Amino acid sequence: MASESEKKLNLRIPGPVSLPDSIYRALQRPIINHRGPVFGELLTSLTENLKTCLKTKNEVYFVTSSGTGVMELAVVNTLSPADEVLCVTVGWFGDRFGQIAEQYGANVTTLRYEAGQAADPDDVAAELKKMKNCKAVLVTHNESSTGVANPLQKICEVVKKHSDALLLVDAVSSAGGIALETDAWGIDILVTASQKAWYAPAGIGMIAISPKAWKAYESSTMPKYYFDVGSYRKSFKTGEPPFTPCITSMFALDSSLSEIAEAGVEQAVARHTEIADKVRHGVKSIGLELLVTTPEFASNTVTAVKFPPRVDGAKFLQSAMDQYGVEFGGGPGVLKDKVFRIGHLGWLEVEQIEEALEVVARLTHAK
Ligand SMILES: *Cc1c(COP(=O)(O)O)cnc(C)c1O
């Protein structure tokens, strides 16, 4: 059973997120046969609601994995070794996308930006012009390591204009929290995951895959078995998963996705925008600096804050947790000890943000 301190924890990391009571109740549903009719109904409900939320008519699938698994799925189902790929990266998760493609033998060109910067669509166009036959562009919508939201719509536009490349988009920490139009923007494979803005437990990767990506699938020779999207398509026709899924997480995700779809994903995005504004405003009024200084590129789901020189980063994170029960995210990679991150995605109460900001103010002695 959960201890008192676990119950009171204000988990302010950029995923996994804590859950509202309605979702914890969904987690208590009895396990069912994943090859029976009730599972078929569950799959239909999940599918319809996800399509609504992602604004897509493309096929969508649910894969038992974390977000990284479906990033790998996007790569191995559309590409072949030696294919030219452009990886646009503004941080740790963007780098990961490129590493996956490299690991499977793609010929990866990397367009990299400093931590805190967003990708510039003009640079993407320039890179594409230099490449002979770019097969795919890998891009992160929302870089959770820095709190940068890339101008995805504009990036999609230039990719369409200057190439015939597939658009593979990591929307793991954006979908459900940042405005996104899968079909209108021409995204060929969009990947997201249950434990972020969708406020469900970890364990379910989700993808939306376009007809153009299916065409690429036919000639793709990268090795795959568990992540072969063809097996998901085939078994979906009989209302089944190809392999045993995390049924319990799916019940929970069904609950949150239907709540979001019913109210309209715009409402979820508006809720995230309002809270993100509150976070940034609060941080600035404490006298601290944000890593992302251009409001246009500031994420709706996570905010990185610079430690003032007088503050010991490791100590700050430890004290926030031990003294106040607020757990922030540290700075990943090169940002270690330079910034901390406030996760504000999924389901959360305004009071949790107010409490988190109060703790930041106290521990940085600025107030
Ligand atoms: C969380 C996240 C992922 C996936 O991480 P997993 O731990 O594999 O779920 C990928 N990209 C971004 C931008 C993320 O925030």
XYZ file of C-alpha atoms and ligand atoms in Angstrom, residues 14-16 65-71 92-94 96 140-145 170-174 191 193-196 202-203 301-302 341 345, ligand 1:
51
model
C 7.328 15.671 -17.451
C 5.815 12.189 -17.305
C 4.855 9.730 -16.066
C 5.670 -0.240 -25.045
C 6.896 3.102 -23.796
C 7.229 6.032 -26.185
C 10.670 4.984 -27.377
C 9.252 1.696 -28.669
C 6.897 3.463 -31.045
C 9.701 5.820 -32.168
C 17.898 14.599 -25.873
C 14.737 13.061 -27.375
C 15.534 14.364 -30.849
C 17.359 9.535 -29.558
C 10.302 16.093 -32.201
C 7.215 18.222 -31.652
C 7.833 19.000 -28.016
C 11.339 18.471 -26.628
C 10.737 17.461 -23.024
C 14.397 17.834 -22.056
C 7.665 12.320 -32.050
C 4.557 13.825 -30.441
C 5.023 11.820 -27.245
C 4.838 14.795 -24.900
C 2.756 17.138 -27.079
C 3.847 8.607 -32.188
C 2.503 7.555 -25.305
C -0.038 7.005 -22.556
C 1.902 8.444 -19.591
C 2.175 12.021 -20.808
C 2.844 4.129 -18.819
C 2.823 1.123 -21.093
C 3.637 20.706 -21.110
C 7.044 21.276 -19.485
C 12.093 21.140 -15.151
C 0.956 17.975 -18.354
C 8.729 10.721 -22.746
C 9.211 11.003 -24.134
C 9.604 9.983 -25.022
C 9.548 8.533 -24.714
O 10.114 8.134 -23.561
P 9.745 6.710 -22.944
O 10.447 6.748 -21.643
O 10.273 5.696 -23.874
O 8.258 6.657 -22.857
C 9.979 10.343 -26.298
N 9.985 11.606 -26.698
C 9.610 12.606 -25.905
C 9.601 13.991 -26.441
C 9.202 12.335 -24.595
O 8.830 13.331 -23.786
